XYZ file of C-alpha atoms in Angstrom:
493
model
C -17.173 18.237 13.461
C -15.572 15.038 12.098
C -12.119 16.646 12.157
C -12.695 17.753 15.749
C -13.652 14.198 16.712
C -10.581 12.883 14.915
C -8.293 15.210 16.835
C -10.067 14.395 20.106
C -9.416 10.699 19.505
C -5.878 10.833 18.171
C -4.373 13.802 20.062
C -6.763 15.098 22.708
C -6.241 18.836 23.333
C -6.433 18.308 27.091
C -3.918 15.453 27.096
C -1.224 15.435 29.757
C 1.748 13.152 29.391
C 2.316 10.629 32.175
C 5.203 10.992 34.586
C 8.098 8.841 33.352
C 9.599 6.618 36.007
C 11.855 3.618 36.083
C 13.153 1.757 33.058
C 10.772 0.656 30.340
C 10.998 -2.762 28.752
C 10.235 -1.085 25.426
C 10.020 2.532 24.279
C 8.459 3.023 20.850
C 8.949 6.181 18.787
C 6.068 6.728 16.380
C 2.408 5.720 16.811
C 1.624 4.786 13.229
C 0.700 1.252 12.086
C 4.057 -0.213 13.144
C 4.229 1.632 16.472
C 0.680 0.822 17.550
C 1.053 -2.831 16.519
C 4.314 -3.055 18.451
C 2.782 -1.490 21.568
C -0.170 -3.895 21.588
C 2.085 -6.891 20.979
C 4.510 -5.920 23.745
C 1.667 -5.297 26.197
C 0.178 -8.703 25.456
C 3.556 -10.220 26.300
C 3.617 -8.461 29.671
C 6.059 -5.662 28.899
C 5.978 -2.146 30.294
C 5.628 0.076 27.238
C 6.038 3.773 26.470
C 4.794 5.078 23.126
C 5.833 8.499 21.797
C 3.973 10.349 19.021
C 4.765 13.841 17.752
C 1.379 14.517 16.126
C -1.552 12.104 15.618
C -1.886 8.464 16.607
C -2.573 6.271 13.567
C 0.042 7.643 11.191
C -0.397 7.756 7.427
C -2.742 4.772 7.256
C -5.543 6.481 9.107
C -4.919 10.177 8.616
C -3.654 10.709 5.070
C -3.067 7.324 3.489
C -5.032 4.132 3.035
C -8.240 5.032 4.849
C -9.033 8.402 3.224
C -7.787 7.357 -0.225
C -9.822 4.143 -0.366
C -12.886 6.005 0.895
C -12.592 8.528 -1.930
C -11.841 5.778 -4.468
C -15.081 4.027 -3.565
C -17.127 7.176 -4.197
C -15.319 7.750 -7.493
C -16.028 4.169 -8.557
C -19.724 4.672 -7.880
C -19.836 7.677 -10.200
C -18.039 5.653 -12.889
C -20.572 2.845 -12.511
C -23.460 5.292 -12.850
C -22.002 6.621 -16.095
C -21.568 3.040 -17.346
C -24.997 1.856 -16.187
C -25.891 0.784 -19.722
C -23.221 -1.911 -19.513
C -25.270 -3.559 -16.758
C -28.630 -3.308 -18.470
C -29.646 -0.242 -16.488
C -30.528 3.272 -17.564
C -27.865 5.943 -17.173
C -29.159 8.638 -14.777
C -30.120 11.725 -16.712
C -28.193 14.278 -14.688
C -25.136 12.933 -12.883
C -23.713 15.719 -10.774
C -20.698 15.109 -8.563
C -21.068 16.492 -5.054
C -17.394 16.740 -4.156
C -18.028 18.432 -0.819
C -20.245 15.563 0.314
C -17.674 13.018 -0.881
C -14.984 14.711 1.188
C -17.311 14.941 4.177
C -17.692 11.154 3.941
C -13.895 10.807 3.944
C -13.668 12.843 7.141
C -16.542 10.949 8.763
C -15.059 7.505 8.074
C -11.603 8.621 9.150
C -13.081 9.892 12.402
C -15.117 6.740 12.947
C -12.119 4.442 12.482
C -9.989 6.604 14.744
C -12.026 5.436 17.733
C -10.373 2.010 17.615
C -6.881 3.505 18.016
C -7.678 6.491 20.188
C -5.223 7.811 22.721
C -7.687 7.041 25.512
C -8.058 3.436 24.381
C -4.308 2.933 24.213
C -3.961 4.337 27.717
C -6.724 2.035 28.931
C -4.789 -0.924 27.523
C -1.805 0.062 29.637
C 0.320 2.016 27.163
C 2.095 5.044 28.624
C 1.492 7.458 25.753
C 3.602 10.598 25.379
C 2.962 13.357 22.844
C 5.993 15.389 21.766
C 9.218 15.332 19.766
C 11.394 12.368 20.749
C 15.171 12.481 20.589
C 17.865 10.033 21.661
C 20.261 11.586 24.158
C 22.409 8.464 24.551
C 22.238 4.769 23.510
C 19.746 3.957 26.262
C 17.702 7.117 26.773
C 15.110 9.159 24.905
C 14.046 12.692 25.756
C 10.472 13.890 25.167
C 8.554 16.877 26.531
C 11.229 17.667 29.107
C 11.364 14.096 30.432
C 13.828 11.269 29.935
C 12.638 7.773 29.085
C 15.141 5.062 30.000
C 14.738 1.763 28.197
C 16.028 -1.758 27.941
C 14.977 -1.862 24.299
C 13.632 0.753 21.910
C 11.831 0.577 18.595
C 11.922 3.369 16.006
C 8.767 3.417 13.886
C 8.600 7.000 12.669
C 7.373 6.158 9.167
C 8.009 8.260 6.067
C 6.945 11.536 4.488
C 6.098 12.425 0.880
C 8.991 13.090 -1.469
C 8.744 16.407 -3.289
C 10.425 16.703 -6.696
C 13.000 19.460 -7.102
C 11.215 21.420 -9.831
C 11.876 25.149 -10.289
C 8.853 27.187 -9.267
C 6.889 24.286 -7.802
C 7.084 25.481 -4.205
C 6.117 29.029 -5.175
C 3.176 27.891 -7.310
C 1.956 25.461 -4.652
C 1.314 21.740 -4.734
C -0.464 18.953 -2.883
C 0.758 15.659 -1.423
C -1.145 12.832 0.218
C -0.756 14.774 3.490
C -3.069 17.606 2.396
C -4.950 16.456 -0.709
C -7.809 15.215 1.470
C -8.249 18.715 2.845
C -9.531 19.971 -0.519
C -12.880 21.718 -0.236
C -13.630 21.858 -3.970
C -12.796 19.687 -6.952
C -9.922 21.092 -9.065
C -11.144 21.433 -12.672
C -7.699 20.523 -14.052
C -5.301 18.306 -12.110
C -1.707 17.359 -12.869
C -0.327 14.311 -11.074
C 3.469 14.085 -11.035
C 4.498 10.455 -10.678
C 3.143 7.183 -12.032
C 3.534 5.025 -8.929
C 0.687 3.447 -6.936
C -0.281 6.655 -5.127
C -0.269 8.759 -8.276
C -2.268 6.207 -10.262
C -4.896 5.672 -7.551
C -5.606 9.345 -6.948
C -5.403 10.296 -10.625
C -8.146 7.826 -11.478
C -10.270 8.824 -8.494
C -10.137 12.558 -9.270
C -10.753 11.934 -12.963
C -13.888 9.930 -12.172
C -15.027 12.699 -9.863
C -14.844 15.123 -12.777
C -11.342 16.613 -12.831
C -9.538 16.778 -16.158
C -6.511 14.729 -15.113
C -3.016 14.318 -16.541
C -0.283 12.000 -15.242
C 3.323 12.969 -15.982
C 5.953 10.277 -15.559
C 9.638 10.723 -16.411
C 10.059 6.985 -17.038
C 8.864 5.046 -20.105
C 6.381 3.093 -17.975
C 4.187 3.732 -14.961
C 3.990 1.185 -12.136
C 7.513 0.278 -13.176
C 7.807 -2.732 -10.879
C 4.685 -4.475 -12.178
C 4.493 -6.869 -15.098
C 4.006 -5.070 -18.379
C 0.724 -6.752 -19.343
C -0.701 -5.718 -15.966
C 0.340 -2.093 -16.410
C -0.989 -2.126 -19.986
C -4.445 -3.170 -18.808
C -4.423 -0.287 -16.367
C -3.253 2.047 -19.129
C -6.261 0.956 -21.209
C -8.541 1.646 -18.246
C -7.041 5.107 -17.838
C -7.695 5.828 -21.499
C -11.343 4.822 -21.102
C -11.657 7.093 -18.070
C -10.168 9.991 -20.004
C -6.861 10.322 -18.150
C -4.013 11.696 -20.251
C -0.766 9.856 -19.528
C 2.522 11.531 -20.521
C 5.421 9.057 -20.301
C 9.101 9.842 -20.835
C 8.169 13.369 -19.840
C 10.070 15.720 -17.564
C 8.638 18.665 -15.685
C 11.094 21.494 -16.327
C 9.404 24.199 -14.304
C 6.201 25.664 -12.922
C 4.949 29.223 -12.740
C 1.651 30.794 -11.743
C -0.032 33.177 -14.158
C -3.541 34.547 -14.054
C -4.687 32.195 -11.315
C -3.518 29.028 -13.065
C -0.338 26.989 -12.875
C 1.609 26.746 -16.123
C 3.778 23.645 -16.256
C 6.605 23.371 -18.772
C 7.051 19.785 -20.010
C 9.756 18.119 -22.104
C 9.121 14.916 -24.044
C 11.446 13.625 -26.771
C 13.029 17.062 -27.252
C 9.571 18.629 -27.601
C 8.692 21.363 -25.118
C 5.146 22.391 -24.400
C 3.198 24.085 -21.619
C 0.258 22.590 -19.760
C -2.139 24.824 -17.825
C -3.664 23.282 -14.689
C -5.373 24.414 -11.505
C -3.799 21.981 -9.033
C -0.640 19.880 -8.895
C -0.403 16.657 -6.889
C 2.989 15.039 -6.347
C 3.134 11.277 -5.889
C 6.717 10.179 -6.472
C 7.173 8.156 -3.295
C 8.159 8.632 0.342
C 11.341 9.344 2.283
C 12.019 7.885 5.747
C 11.582 10.143 8.775
C 15.044 10.120 10.350
C 15.729 13.819 10.922
C 15.698 15.263 14.422
C 15.729 11.905 16.238
C 19.282 12.149 17.538
C 20.145 8.814 15.957
C 23.828 9.671 16.031
C 23.738 9.957 19.834
C 22.335 6.444 20.016
C 24.892 5.021 17.573
C 22.257 4.135 14.947
C 23.421 3.970 11.327
C 21.077 5.647 8.849
C 20.814 7.850 5.782
C 18.134 10.094 4.319
C 17.458 7.798 1.335
C 17.158 4.287 2.801
C 16.400 5.306 6.374
C 17.579 3.319 9.378
C 19.806 0.390 8.492
C 18.652 -2.883 10.052
C 19.689 -6.506 9.786
C 17.351 -9.379 8.947
C 16.151 -9.379 12.563
C 15.311 -5.647 12.365
C 18.068 -4.738 14.805
C 19.983 -1.505 14.205
C 23.693 -0.899 14.760
C 22.706 -0.266 18.395
C 21.910 -3.769 19.741
C 19.248 -2.357 22.055
C 17.380 -0.438 19.352
C 15.220 -1.958 16.617
C 13.270 -0.387 13.762
C 10.104 -1.313 11.886
C 7.860 0.037 9.157
C 8.507 2.697 6.548
C 11.500 4.210 8.336
C 13.604 1.154 7.450
C 11.760 -0.985 4.875
C 11.772 -0.762 1.097
C 8.186 -2.078 0.905
C 6.295 0.817 2.469
C 2.893 -0.758 3.124
C 0.692 -0.670 6.202
C 0.495 -4.464 6.464
C 4.288 -4.800 6.099
C 4.778 -2.200 8.813
C 2.571 -4.134 11.234
C 4.196 -7.467 10.365
C 7.688 -6.063 10.843
C 6.644 -4.619 14.205
C 5.625 -8.054 15.486
C 9.014 -9.449 14.424
C 10.921 -6.593 16.051
C 9.088 -6.884 19.379
C 9.675 -10.630 19.708
C 13.335 -10.298 18.738
C 13.926 -7.300 21.013
C 12.224 -8.554 24.169
C 12.947 -12.291 23.973
C 16.132 -12.511 21.923
C 14.097 -14.020 19.139
C 15.474 -14.927 15.740
C 12.514 -14.151 13.547
C 13.638 -12.940 10.137
C 12.238 -10.192 7.958
C 13.260 -12.154 4.863
C 10.923 -14.994 5.893
C 7.853 -12.811 5.309
C 5.709 -13.409 2.247
C 4.430 -9.927 1.445
C 1.555 -9.240 -0.959
C 0.694 -5.767 -2.183
C -1.975 -4.114 -4.250
C -2.472 -0.927 -6.242
C -6.127 -0.006 -5.696
C -6.962 1.299 -9.123
C -9.796 -0.094 -11.243
C -8.875 -2.787 -12.105
C -6.702 -3.484 -9.083
C -3.199 -4.886 -9.564
C -2.022 -7.256 -6.824
C 1.196 -9.217 -6.541
C 3.005 -11.597 -4.200
C 6.343 -13.361 -4.397
C 8.711 -13.315 -7.365
C 8.212 -11.780 -10.761
C 9.465 -13.839 -13.712
C 12.350 -11.423 -14.248
C 13.413 -11.902 -10.623
C 13.231 -15.694 -10.934
C 15.376 -15.506 -14.072
C 17.960 -13.417 -12.229
C 18.072 -16.150 -9.560
C 18.379 -18.876 -12.235
C 15.060 -20.364 -11.150
C 13.233 -21.996 -14.092
C 9.600 -20.913 -14.035
C 6.380 -22.143 -15.558
C 3.423 -19.737 -15.601
C -0.288 -20.527 -15.646
C -2.566 -17.685 -16.731
C -6.357 -17.468 -16.632
C -7.976 -14.437 -18.293
C -10.836 -13.035 -16.249
C -13.147 -13.246 -19.283
C -13.016 -17.036 -18.788
C -14.447 -16.726 -15.264
C -18.244 -16.846 -15.094
C -18.626 -14.415 -12.201
C -16.377 -11.858 -13.859
C -18.586 -12.075 -16.962
C -21.823 -11.664 -14.995
C -20.293 -8.722 -13.098
C -19.128 -7.065 -16.306
C -15.564 -7.112 -14.918
C -13.725 -9.169 -17.510
C -10.580 -7.028 -17.752
C -7.632 -8.748 -16.138
C -6.110 -12.102 -15.377
C -4.746 -14.430 -12.723
C -1.139 -15.389 -13.375
C 0.615 -17.887 -11.082
C 4.295 -18.824 -11.362
C 5.616 -22.187 -10.158
C 9.053 -23.734 -10.189
C 9.719 -25.812 -13.290
C 8.939 -29.469 -12.567
C 7.144 -28.732 -9.273
C 3.948 -27.183 -7.969
C 5.727 -24.813 -5.574
C 4.254 -21.329 -6.008
C 6.973 -18.748 -6.524
C 4.759 -15.744 -7.169
C 1.530 -14.452 -8.641
C 0.036 -11.356 -10.225
C -3.705 -10.717 -10.304
C -5.380 -7.950 -12.277
C -9.087 -7.781 -11.459
C -11.729 -5.632 -9.791
C -11.098 -7.459 -6.483
C -7.454 -8.455 -6.954
C -6.483 -7.216 -3.482
C -8.829 -9.727 -1.871
C -7.982 -12.558 -4.276
C -4.212 -12.380 -3.765
C -4.626 -13.431 -0.129
C -5.465 -17.027 -1.082
C -2.225 -17.351 -3.023
C -0.290 -15.700 -0.196
C -1.723 -18.182 2.303
C -0.732 -21.071 0.061
C 2.832 -19.782 -0.193
C 3.150 -19.252 3.576
C 1.709 -22.688 4.361
C 3.761 -24.448 1.689
C 0.644 -25.495 -0.202
C 1.417 -26.233 -3.834
C -0.653 -25.342 -6.864
C -1.763 -28.970 -7.223
C -3.444 -28.782 -3.796
C -5.268 -25.574 -4.730
C -6.958 -27.469 -7.537
C -8.582 -29.675 -4.882
C -9.967 -26.700 -2.949
C -13.668 -26.278 -3.668
C -14.365 -22.646 -4.417
C -17.840 -21.249 -3.982
C -19.517 -20.777 -7.363
C -19.780 -18.269 -8.868
C -16.944 -16.157 -7.515
C -14.095 -14.349 -9.225
C -11.602 -16.229 -7.037
C -12.507 -19.310 -9.071
C -9.853 -18.043 -11.490
C -7.255 -19.264 -8.989
C -8.706 -22.767 -9.059
C -8.756 -22.684 -12.849
C -5.049 -21.843 -12.864
C -4.457 -24.759 -10.501
C -6.492 -27.043 -12.773
C -4.362 -25.953 -15.722
C -1.267 -26.996 -13.786
C -2.768 -30.369 -12.845
C -3.549 -31.192 -16.463
C 0.095 -30.692 -17.408
C 1.234 -33.124 -14.709
C -0.711 -36.134 -15.951
C 1.991 -38.499 -17.328
C 1.708 -39.498 -20.988
C 1.516 -43.201 -20.130
C -1.417 -42.564 -17.771
C -3.201 -40.514 -20.420
C -2.667 -43.313 -22.951
C -3.987 -45.924 -20.506
C -7.047 -43.824 -19.752
C -7.677 -43.361 -23.481
C -7.546 -47.144 -24.035
C -9.921 -47.690 -21.131
C -12.454 -45.211 -22.469
C -12.432 -46.913 -25.885
C -13.603 -50.210 -24.395
């Protein structure tokens, strides 16, 4: 029933495309987070908008990305908390049985519920001319869809990205899952292999392990979450060990075959070959931009299959009348970045604006337990730019609320320019790091220095108090020696 409601909201079976007429101010290809945000922004500015979607409105975020994954993660966390009830002074339930079918039913229900806000009917009511079908450029100023031609002054390509699938012999024949179909599982796989140690792989590996699957992560690199700071990734590695996840680093998957109803995976690590038997394989090695079949060549739009559509800092393509936004052109493939880039593209396209992508301050978060959130520069990046950095770190075990919550694993680490309080970047590892990073992001956008954050009164007790403590640590270092000496003499009177 929930899936039927989802389809009715996002691609109604009885839907009939409107009759295209005239020249649109903006035609948008792709109704994911970037496309929907662009349509709403353009409408609010008085533009006539056509939006084209080949499958379901909402894109990855709603259908097979953030919404279903975070729903399942929350259920998995609850089971982990029940097993660890003794840590909170409670009695561990005597018979904890995971009801995977009910957990997945909740995923479908929440996905359906949230789909109401972005339904096809609601978009039409707002004034969007919504077309379902495969869009293709036929010339630099025209798109074809469902037998009709849409003429435009400006166009925006927001077709998103699809899961990358590793080229492993036998994988296709044995069968595998990606984020596009993992949420269709009806039963919990007893043994799960996750190929890839990026954010997606780590999040789902931990969730399925906590739901009862014997889970292994295979990563061909020496580290997982390779872009994050090493102490952050190490804390997550410790958490994985406590959960019972086996992590195989520097390990290649040489091949897969199916024997006796199980998948036998041949692995190579440090010249040692061994075979791992599993029931299900999930690939999570990243996403590739959706550029095929769009007729980009006919529109004079430069692109490739690796990086996607090439855009300048204003998100304009090599065709001055066509812009791009979201995963199809950005290296940071996040829902919030997609929406932010869409706003920039619409203003620049319709009003000859000069808003720059590089001006965005973009936070991100891996929603494991603990979460790992980051914004701005890493120390290694600052060093590459010859920017001297001073770092202030507060362990979460020094924060009262983290202690009372039993969530002391992690830290708040804030980087400032040497000799100033300008925040260059921050990493937070904590149960609620994704929420906490927003305060630092706001400070960076508003030009608020770390000294000013020390004057912000934080509600007590909260875990975000760790940010104020880091600011206090900075303030103490800025008290001149002569002032400290004068204060010491005064206090001795």
